[in-house]
Amino acid sequence: MKKIVILGGGTAGTMMANKLRKALDRDTWDITIVDRHRTHYYQPGFLFIPFGIYSEHDVRKPKSSFFPVGVNVMYTGVDKIDAANKVVHLDEGKVLHYDYLIIATGTQTKPDETPGLKDKLWYKDIFDFYTIEGALALQRHFKTWQGGKLVMAITELPYKCPVAPLEFVFLAEEFFTKKGMRDKVDITIITPMPGVFTKPIATKMLAELLVEKNINVVSDFYIEHIDNDKKILVSYDEKEVPFDTLTIVPVNMGDEMVERSGLGDDLNFVYTDKHTLQQRDYKEIFVLGDAANIPTSKAGSVAHFAAEILFENLMSAIEDRPLLARFDGHANCYIETGYGKGALIDFNYETEPLPGTFPLPGIGPFGLLKNTKINHYGKIMFRWIYWHMLLRGKELPVEADMTMAGKKRVTF
């Protein structure tokens, strides 16, 4: 039998397992998915846990619930990929041979990469919300916190879900206002970027919201270390920002097996053709989701849109046809802004977020670069869509390619 191996059973890997099992004959194609963890987390939901909006129960389910019948599942780690011989070496000496390999191993937070981050204040006054442990610890902390300087810091790019730090400070502003202690909480967001987002038009809109909500911004701040005794962030150019509670996006890196396999960059993201989604050097390897080093957001929407392209190109490769499908970097992100409202951005490699309506031109119902209640509902509805449609590889009513229909060109 021909063999397809999928490394990673998160969002990207699970979608591909479902799509491929439906499309390929079971008597001809053997599909195996490899992942060391048995629990699937709805990671966009971690953002809501510190504020008591979601519980752990709302964001976790068994991975086995989403893997299709007829796919082999191995719960184990990956040591390395021998791409030249089309072999995956697993933990405990096991090996898997493949005809085609899909790397969907995602990205992980690496708090140890920042001096002083994972020190004596870790999960006491310093937290992340990119892990379930960090989100739950921060929820417990906020229940009794009396106020002070709340700092949301980004260590470096790239990181998963670029809008999440902004959403965090917006939700924190609402949370402490409703607790009647907003006057006791000074909120600051710190970023290594020159603005609060990577795209100028979206940055302008989001920066205006931050000013409106009295949230401070410190830009161009590259964290060198964290002083736990003085409770300050120190940059490489010796600037200092004090904190009482620090929420941070740790350094994000790809799976360590990428380094052992010699397939990626210095952050262990796999070298990937940004259009075909093939690995740069090996035509039998495709890369999907956060594991790829393509120049777009590390977000679930990107994995969804890219999955459509990868599926088409993999089927073409199997049938010995040219790879004609091209991924345009399409990303689509709802942004929680607090008080039951949200914003929405839609962009790709070439086109930054623009105002307009989505997904139907002139109708919407969602407004691009607008702060509305319907956008908030879109964000909330997505959890149901994620569990019941996206993971299961079902078609969604949004094209993989970004469209200019409904968008208004602006100059900036």
Tab-separated table of C-alpha atoms in Angstrom:
chain	number	residue	atom	x	y	z
A	1	MET	CA	0.000	0.000	0.000
A	2	LYS	CA	0.971	3.624	-0.504
A	3	LYS	CA	1.582	5.475	2.733
A	4	ILE	CA	0.803	9.012	3.925
A	5	VAL	CA	2.134	10.060	7.337
A	6	ILE	CA	0.841	13.171	9.113
A	7	LEU	CA	3.010	14.498	11.941
A	8	GLY	CA	0.819	16.421	14.390
A	9	GLY	CA	-2.782	15.863	15.440
A	10	GLY	CA	-3.692	19.475	16.139
A	11	THR	CA	-5.909	21.680	13.999
A	12	ALA	CA	-3.935	21.337	10.756
A	13	GLY	CA	-3.149	17.632	10.993
A	14	THR	CA	-6.690	16.659	11.982
A	15	MET	CA	-8.211	18.610	9.092
A	16	MET	CA	-5.905	16.899	6.600
A	17	ALA	CA	-6.567	13.427	8.018
A	18	ASN	CA	-10.294	13.961	7.513
A	19	LYS	CA	-9.948	15.390	4.001
A	20	LEU	CA	-7.569	12.699	2.796
A	21	ARG	CA	-9.433	9.751	4.268
A	22	LYS	CA	-12.588	10.810	2.421
A	23	ALA	CA	-10.735	11.244	-0.867
A	24	LEU	CA	-8.364	8.276	-1.017
A	25	ASP	CA	-9.218	4.610	-1.492
A	26	ARG	CA	-8.668	2.640	1.715
A	27	ASP	CA	-7.399	-0.416	-0.132
A	28	THR	CA	-4.678	1.644	-1.796
A	29	TRP	CA	-3.710	4.356	0.699
A	30	ASP	CA	-2.672	3.852	4.305
A	31	ILE	CA	-2.874	7.058	6.410
A	32	THR	CA	-1.142	7.391	9.781
A	33	ILE	CA	-1.277	10.375	12.133
A	34	VAL	CA	1.348	10.771	14.849
A	35	ASP	CA	0.984	12.936	17.958
A	36	ARG	CA	2.329	12.598	21.476
A	37	HIS	CA	-0.761	14.115	23.138
A	38	ARG	CA	-4.266	12.669	23.445
A	39	THR	CA	-6.115	15.898	24.318
A	40	HIS	CA	-7.165	18.489	21.746
A	41	TYR	CA	-7.392	22.080	22.989
A	42	TYR	CA	-9.352	24.853	21.317
A	43	GLN	CA	-6.498	27.284	21.731
A	44	PRO	CA	-8.384	30.497	20.782
A	45	GLY	CA	-10.450	29.822	23.900
A	46	PHE	CA	-7.438	30.189	26.219
A	47	LEU	CA	-7.818	33.966	25.880
A	48	PHE	CA	-11.206	33.873	27.622
A	49	ILE	CA	-10.208	31.683	30.580
A	50	PRO	CA	-8.414	34.352	32.700
A	51	PHE	CA	-11.609	36.436	32.697
A	52	GLY	CA	-13.909	33.562	33.643
A	53	ILE	CA	-15.694	33.576	30.257
A	54	TYR	CA	-14.618	30.019	29.389
A	55	SER	CA	-13.638	27.130	31.645
A	56	GLU	CA	-11.168	24.356	30.893
A	57	HIS	CA	-14.130	22.137	30.016
A	58	ASP	CA	-15.076	24.509	27.185
A	59	VAL	CA	-11.740	24.184	25.397
A	60	ARG	CA	-10.739	20.522	25.651
A	61	LYS	CA	-11.885	17.286	24.011
A	62	PRO	CA	-10.215	13.947	23.206
A	63	LYS	CA	-8.310	14.014	19.923
A	64	SER	CA	-9.718	10.598	19.092
A	65	SER	CA	-13.165	12.193	18.722
A	66	PHE	CA	-12.008	13.980	15.563
A	67	PHE	CA	-9.799	11.420	13.832
A	68	PRO	CA	-11.712	9.628	11.058
A	69	VAL	CA	-12.321	5.903	10.951
A	70	GLY	CA	-9.716	4.226	8.799
A	71	VAL	CA	-6.762	6.348	9.928
A	72	ASN	CA	-4.021	4.816	12.056
A	73	VAL	CA	-3.185	6.845	15.164
A	74	MET	CA	0.107	6.608	17.027
A	75	TYR	CA	0.457	8.504	20.317
A	76	THR	CA	4.189	8.967	20.472
A	77	GLY	CA	6.905	11.534	19.907
A	78	VAL	CA	8.967	12.059	16.762
A	79	ASP	CA	12.745	11.844	16.972
A	80	LYS	CA	13.587	12.996	13.443
A	81	ILE	CA	12.741	12.782	9.753
A	82	ASP	CA	15.171	11.135	7.349
A	83	ALA	CA	13.838	12.958	4.302
A	84	ALA	CA	16.367	11.479	1.874
A	85	ASN	CA	15.091	7.973	2.606
A	86	LYS	CA	11.455	8.922	3.293
A	87	VAL	CA	11.522	7.584	6.852
A	88	VAL	CA	10.223	9.025	10.136
A	89	HIS	CA	12.031	7.896	13.278
A	90	LEU	CA	9.703	7.820	16.279
A	91	ASP	CA	10.481	7.557	19.963
A	92	GLU	CA	11.568	4.168	21.288
A	93	GLY	CA	13.182	3.220	17.989
A	94	LYS	CA	10.038	2.791	15.894
A	95	VAL	CA	10.091	3.861	12.244
A	96	LEU	CA	7.477	4.828	9.670
A	97	HIS	CA	8.076	4.761	5.927
A	98	TYR	CA	6.103	7.159	3.768
A	99	ASP	CA	5.362	8.047	0.186
A	100	TYR	CA	4.106	11.487	1.246
A	101	LEU	CA	4.637	13.287	4.539
A	102	ILE	CA	2.670	16.188	5.991
A	103	ILE	CA	4.384	18.136	8.766
A	104	ALA	CA	1.796	19.811	10.991
A	105	THR	CA	3.669	19.956	14.273
A	106	GLY	CA	2.700	23.547	15.076
A	107	THR	CA	4.545	25.947	17.329
A	108	GLN	CA	5.298	25.827	21.043
A	109	THR	CA	6.030	28.496	23.628
A	110	LYS	CA	9.589	28.514	24.967
A	111	PRO	CA	9.669	30.614	28.170
A	112	ASP	CA	13.206	29.407	28.929
A	113	GLU	CA	14.465	31.421	25.939
A	114	THR	CA	13.953	34.709	27.849
A	115	PRO	CA	16.223	35.184	30.899
A	116	GLY	CA	14.219	35.643	34.086
A	117	LEU	CA	10.876	34.685	32.587
A	118	LYS	CA	10.523	31.241	34.091
A	119	ASP	CA	11.922	32.271	37.473
A	120	LYS	CA	10.485	32.674	40.974
A	121	LEU	CA	7.535	34.826	39.814
A	122	TRP	CA	6.426	32.345	37.125
A	123	TYR	CA	2.710	31.616	37.655
A	124	LYS	CA	2.747	33.889	40.703
A	125	ASP	CA	2.989	37.371	39.161
A	126	ILE	CA	4.139	36.392	35.646
A	127	PHE	CA	1.851	34.398	33.353
A	128	ASP	CA	1.228	33.327	29.787
A	129	PHE	CA	-2.210	32.502	28.403
A	130	TYR	CA	-0.935	30.460	25.448
A	131	THR	CA	-1.031	27.270	27.520
A	132	ILE	CA	-3.919	25.830	29.488
A	133	GLU	CA	-1.779	25.868	32.640
A	134	GLY	CA	-0.939	29.552	32.235
A	135	ALA	CA	-4.509	30.584	31.439
A	136	LEU	CA	-5.891	28.786	34.502
A	137	ALA	CA	-3.166	30.187	36.770
A	138	LEU	CA	-3.946	33.720	35.568
A	139	GLN	CA	-7.656	33.164	36.175
A	140	ARG	CA	-6.909	32.246	39.802
A	141	HIS	CA	-4.606	35.264	40.142
A	142	PHE	CA	-7.187	37.756	38.862
A	143	LYS	CA	-9.800	36.552	41.343
A	144	THR	CA	-7.934	38.153	44.246
A	145	TRP	CA	-5.685	40.728	42.545
A	146	GLN	CA	-6.042	44.190	44.067
A	147	GLY	CA	-4.735	46.167	41.108
A	148	GLY	CA	-1.535	47.849	40.031
A	149	LYS	CA	0.482	47.822	36.813
A	150	LEU	CA	-0.787	45.152	34.412
A	151	VAL	CA	1.629	44.657	31.521
A	152	MET	CA	0.981	42.565	28.401
A	153	ALA	CA	4.319	41.895	26.679
A	154	ILE	CA	5.366	40.269	23.420
A	155	THR	CA	8.873	38.811	23.370
A	156	GLU	CA	9.530	38.454	19.629
A	157	LEU	CA	8.035	37.596	16.244
A	158	PRO	CA	6.560	35.363	14.972
A	159	TYR	CA	4.038	34.143	17.526
A	160	LYS	CA	0.735	32.348	17.405
A	161	CYS	CA	-2.408	34.464	16.859
A	162	PRO	CA	-0.922	37.963	16.420
A	163	VAL	CA	-4.087	39.756	17.591
A	164	ALA	CA	-4.409	37.828	20.881
A	165	PRO	CA	-2.320	40.257	22.996
A	166	LEU	CA	-4.559	43.111	21.826
A	167	GLU	CA	-7.658	41.098	22.636
A	168	PHE	CA	-6.230	40.395	26.078
A	169	VAL	CA	-5.816	44.072	27.008
A	170	PHE	CA	-9.262	44.924	25.598
A	171	LEU	CA	-10.884	42.182	27.669
A	172	ALA	CA	-8.833	43.138	30.737
A	173	GLU	CA	-10.050	46.729	30.447
A	174	GLU	CA	-13.664	45.521	30.407
A	175	PHE	CA	-13.058	42.973	33.178
A	176	PHE	CA	-11.620	45.467	35.662
A	177	THR	CA	-14.147	48.146	34.728
A	178	LYS	CA	-16.993	45.759	35.561
A	179	LYS	CA	-15.271	44.832	38.825
A	180	GLY	CA	-15.293	48.525	39.729
A	181	MET	CA	-11.510	48.769	39.945
A	182	ARG	CA	-10.428	50.105	36.560
A	183	ASP	CA	-9.024	53.213	38.267
A	184	LYS	CA	-6.692	50.900	40.211
A	185	VAL	CA	-5.344	49.113	37.135
A	186	ASP	CA	-2.806	50.670	34.769
A	187	ILE	CA	-2.774	48.613	31.533
A	188	THR	CA	0.198	48.640	29.156
A	189	ILE	CA	0.952	46.568	26.070
A	190	ILE	CA	4.611	46.167	25.093
A	191	THR	CA	5.654	45.095	21.607
A	192	PRO	CA	8.868	44.783	19.586
A	193	MET	CA	6.944	46.088	16.573
A	194	PRO	CA	6.805	49.807	15.664
A	195	GLY	CA	3.012	49.661	16.138
A	196	VAL	CA	0.401	47.423	17.722
A	197	PHE	CA	0.002	45.322	14.557
A	198	THR	CA	2.055	44.486	11.484
A	199	LYS	CA	-0.228	46.235	8.949
A	200	PRO	CA	-0.522	50.080	8.920
A	201	ILE	CA	-4.262	50.488	8.248
A	202	ALA	CA	-5.269	47.940	10.892
A	203	THR	CA	-2.708	49.412	13.285
A	204	LYS	CA	-4.313	52.853	12.978
A	205	MET	CA	-7.795	51.515	13.794
A	206	LEU	CA	-6.589	49.372	16.715
A	207	ALA	CA	-4.356	52.132	18.118
A	208	GLU	CA	-7.350	54.473	18.234
A	209	LEU	CA	-9.268	51.870	20.255
A	210	LEU	CA	-6.376	51.572	22.706
A	211	VAL	CA	-6.325	55.342	23.224
A	212	GLU	CA	-10.091	55.364	23.705
A	213	LYS	CA	-9.772	52.704	26.405
A	214	ASN	CA	-6.796	54.394	28.123
A	215	ILE	CA	-4.406	51.520	27.402
A	216	ASN	CA	-0.730	52.465	27.122
A	217	VAL	CA	1.499	51.264	24.270
A	218	VAL	CA	5.276	50.828	24.428
A	219	SER	CA	6.615	49.954	20.953
A	220	ASP	CA	10.057	48.942	19.651
A	221	PHE	CA	10.766	47.220	22.976
A	222	TYR	CA	12.924	44.104	22.636
A	223	ILE	CA	13.003	42.230	25.946
A	224	GLU	CA	16.512	41.272	27.052
A	225	HIS	CA	15.612	39.947	30.509
A	226	ILE	CA	13.077	40.151	33.332
A	227	ASP	CA	14.242	41.231	36.797
A	228	ASN	CA	12.108	39.260	39.246
A	229	ASP	CA	13.353	41.135	42.326
A	230	LYS	CA	12.631	44.624	40.979
A	231	LYS	CA	9.658	43.420	38.888
A	232	ILE	CA	10.796	45.177	35.737
A	233	LEU	CA	11.191	44.316	32.056
A	234	VAL	CA	14.566	45.341	30.638
A	235	SER	CA	15.159	45.851	26.913
A	236	TYR	CA	18.365	45.357	24.950
A	237	ASP	CA	18.844	49.134	24.879
A	238	GLU	CA	18.363	49.232	28.681
A	239	LYS	CA	14.869	50.697	28.763
A	240	GLU	CA	12.816	49.549	31.733
A	241	VAL	CA	9.086	48.934	32.264
A	242	PRO	CA	7.835	48.074	35.774
A	243	PHE	CA	4.978	45.652	36.422
A	244	ASP	CA	2.904	44.231	39.241
A	245	THR	CA	1.345	41.528	37.083
A	246	LEU	CA	2.983	40.538	33.812
A	247	THR	CA	1.229	38.606	31.058
A	248	ILE	CA	3.588	37.605	28.301
A	249	VAL	CA	3.799	35.899	24.929
A	250	PRO	CA	6.929	33.744	25.273
A	251	VAL	CA	9.231	33.049	22.349
A	252	ASN	CA	7.493	30.745	19.855
A	253	MET	CA	9.458	27.959	18.164
A	254	GLY	CA	8.703	24.968	16.000
A	255	ASP	CA	9.149	21.371	17.086
A	256	GLU	CA	12.684	20.388	18.067
A	257	MET	CA	12.574	17.408	15.706
A	258	VAL	CA	12.679	19.937	12.828
A	259	GLU	CA	16.171	20.954	13.927
A	260	ARG	CA	17.248	17.331	14.319
A	261	SER	CA	15.938	16.665	10.809
A	262	GLY	CA	17.704	19.649	9.216
A	263	LEU	CA	14.502	20.898	7.591
A	264	GLY	CA	13.983	24.338	9.114
A	265	ASP	CA	15.235	27.756	10.140
A	266	ASP	CA	16.803	28.864	13.421
A	267	LEU	CA	13.380	28.924	15.114
A	268	ASN	CA	12.648	25.370	13.909
A	269	PHE	CA	9.959	26.414	11.437
A	270	VAL	CA	10.063	24.246	8.315
A	271	TYR	CA	11.363	25.804	5.092
A	272	THR	CA	8.205	25.896	2.964
A	273	ASP	CA	7.280	27.164	-0.487
A	274	LYS	CA	4.749	29.841	0.436
A	275	HIS	CA	2.531	29.074	-2.576
A	276	THR	CA	2.647	25.286	-3.094
A	277	LEU	CA	3.212	24.444	0.614
A	278	GLN	CA	5.846	21.875	-0.319
A	279	GLN	CA	8.955	21.648	1.801
A	280	ARG	CA	11.701	23.596	0.067
A	281	ASP	CA	14.016	20.675	-0.654
A	282	TYR	CA	11.839	17.541	-0.728
A	283	LYS	CA	8.834	17.261	-3.044
A	284	GLU	CA	7.295	14.389	-1.051
A	285	ILE	CA	6.955	16.604	2.052
A	286	PHE	CA	4.197	19.182	2.536
A	287	VAL	CA	3.866	21.585	5.470
A	288	LEU	CA	0.688	22.957	7.007
A	289	GLY	CA	-0.210	25.393	9.760
A	290	ASP	CA	2.092	26.978	12.313
A	291	ALA	CA	4.974	24.599	11.510
A	292	ALA	CA	5.657	26.384	8.209
A	293	ASN	CA	7.951	29.405	7.881
A	294	ILE	CA	5.631	31.140	5.382
A	295	PRO	CA	5.242	34.930	5.858
A	296	THR	CA	1.685	35.074	7.172
A	297	SER	CA	-0.057	34.803	10.540
A	298	LYS	CA	0.236	31.681	12.641
A	299	ALA	CA	-3.499	31.254	13.113
A	300	GLY	CA	-6.242	28.676	12.713
A	301	SER	CA	-7.776	30.498	9.751
A	302	VAL	CA	-4.481	30.295	7.870
A	303	ALA	CA	-4.286	26.548	8.512
A	304	HIS	CA	-7.867	26.187	7.239
A	305	PHE	CA	-7.321	28.142	4.017
A	306	ALA	CA	-3.917	26.560	3.404
A	307	ALA	CA	-5.388	23.082	3.921
A	308	GLU	CA	-7.564	23.568	0.835
A	309	ILE	CA	-4.484	24.371	-1.243
A	310	LEU	CA	-2.342	21.620	0.246
A	311	PHE	CA	-5.079	19.061	-0.395
A	312	GLU	CA	-5.325	20.054	-4.069
A	313	ASN	CA	-1.563	19.983	-4.534
A	314	LEU	CA	-1.102	16.674	-2.733
A	315	MET	CA	-3.802	15.073	-4.897
A	316	SER	CA	-2.033	16.496	-7.952
A	317	ALA	CA	1.285	15.048	-6.763
A	318	ILE	CA	-0.321	11.647	-6.191
A	319	GLU	CA	-1.729	11.701	-9.731
A	320	ASP	CA	1.567	12.957	-11.169
A	321	ARG	CA	0.049	16.267	-12.276
A	322	PRO	CA	1.606	19.764	-11.937
A	323	LEU	CA	0.949	21.549	-8.652
A	324	LEU	CA	-1.254	24.381	-9.849
A	325	ALA	CA	-3.008	25.421	-6.618
A	326	ARG	CA	-1.335	28.427	-4.999
A	327	PHE	CA	-1.793	29.662	-1.440
A	328	ASP	CA	-2.056	33.462	-1.269
A	329	GLY	CA	-1.409	33.793	2.487
A	330	HIS	CA	-5.090	34.350	3.287
A	331	ALA	CA	-5.762	35.119	6.957
A	332	ASN	CA	-9.039	36.063	8.602
A	333	CYS	CA	-9.102	37.136	12.258
A	334	TYR	CA	-11.881	38.215	14.596
A	335	ILE	CA	-10.625	40.573	17.313
A	336	GLU	CA	-12.451	40.783	20.631
A	337	THR	CA	-12.536	44.430	21.727
A	338	GLY	CA	-14.647	44.120	24.884
A	339	TYR	CA	-18.197	44.985	25.914
A	340	GLY	CA	-19.736	42.503	23.465
A	341	LYS	CA	-18.053	43.997	20.400
A	342	GLY	CA	-15.365	42.898	18.014
A	343	ALA	CA	-13.431	43.795	14.890
A	344	LEU	CA	-12.546	41.702	11.848
A	345	ILE	CA	-9.560	41.738	9.511
A	346	ASP	CA	-9.077	39.835	6.237
A	347	PHE	CA	-5.758	39.931	4.356
A	348	ASN	CA	-3.107	37.926	2.494
A	349	TYR	CA	0.542	38.094	1.433
A	350	GLU	CA	0.033	41.092	-0.823
A	351	THR	CA	-3.017	42.930	0.527
A	352	GLU	CA	-3.282	44.327	4.038
A	353	PRO	CA	-6.577	44.509	5.975
A	354	LEU	CA	-9.029	46.890	4.313
A	355	PRO	CA	-12.447	48.241	5.349
A	356	GLY	CA	-15.589	46.714	3.862
A	357	THR	CA	-17.992	43.831	4.422
A	358	PHE	CA	-17.439	40.081	4.808
A	359	PRO	CA	-18.137	37.519	3.461
A	360	LEU	CA	-20.822	38.958	1.151
A	361	PRO	CA	-20.020	42.216	-0.688
A	362	GLY	CA	-22.228	45.055	0.546
A	363	ILE	CA	-24.191	42.696	2.815
A	364	GLY	CA	-21.759	41.225	5.307
A	365	PRO	CA	-23.004	40.553	7.879
A	366	PHE	CA	-19.535	41.178	9.303
A	367	GLY	CA	-17.808	44.556	9.047
A	368	LEU	CA	-14.106	44.718	8.198
A	369	LEU	CA	-12.089	47.098	10.399
A	370	LYS	CA	-15.289	47.985	12.250
A	371	ASN	CA	-16.019	47.582	15.952
A	372	THR	CA	-19.452	45.907	16.055
A	373	LYS	CA	-21.554	43.450	18.007
A	374	ILE	CA	-22.028	41.117	15.028
A	375	ASN	CA	-18.242	40.702	14.778
A	376	HIS	CA	-18.211	39.628	18.425
A	377	TYR	CA	-20.874	37.028	17.686
A	378	GLY	CA	-18.729	35.764	14.811
A	379	LYS	CA	-15.878	35.163	17.235
A	380	ILE	CA	-18.132	33.345	19.708
A	381	MET	CA	-19.791	31.219	16.994
A	382	PHE	CA	-16.429	30.090	15.732
A	383	ARG	CA	-15.942	27.684	18.664
A	384	TRP	CA	-18.940	25.629	17.502
A	385	ILE	CA	-17.750	25.784	13.893
A	386	TYR	CA	-14.285	24.672	14.990
A	387	TRP	CA	-15.450	21.563	16.866
A	388	HIS	CA	-18.197	20.490	14.444
A	389	MET	CA	-16.990	21.547	10.993
A	390	LEU	CA	-13.424	22.796	10.661
A	391	LEU	CA	-11.656	19.931	12.446
A	392	ARG	CA	-13.778	17.380	10.605
A	393	GLY	CA	-12.651	18.724	7.240
A	394	LYS	CA	-16.091	19.939	6.180
A	395	GLU	CA	-16.539	22.691	3.636
A	396	LEU	CA	-17.034	26.195	5.020
A	397	PRO	CA	-18.687	29.021	3.047
A	398	VAL	CA	-15.456	31.016	2.721
A	399	GLU	CA	-13.068	30.680	-0.213
A	400	ALA	CA	-9.447	29.739	0.424
A	401	ASP	CA	-8.258	32.673	-1.709
A	402	MET	CA	-8.799	36.171	-0.391
A	403	THR	CA	-11.167	38.236	-2.503
A	404	MET	CA	-11.313	41.995	-2.989
A	405	ALA	CA	-15.104	41.815	-3.319
A	406	GLY	CA	-16.689	43.936	-0.583
A	407	LYS	CA	-13.420	45.683	0.285
A	408	LYS	CA	-12.612	49.357	-0.157
A	409	ARG	CA	-9.137	50.386	-1.233
A	410	VAL	CA	-7.682	53.135	0.929
A	411	THR	CA	-4.432	55.049	0.967
A	412	PHE	CA	-2.390	55.422	4.105
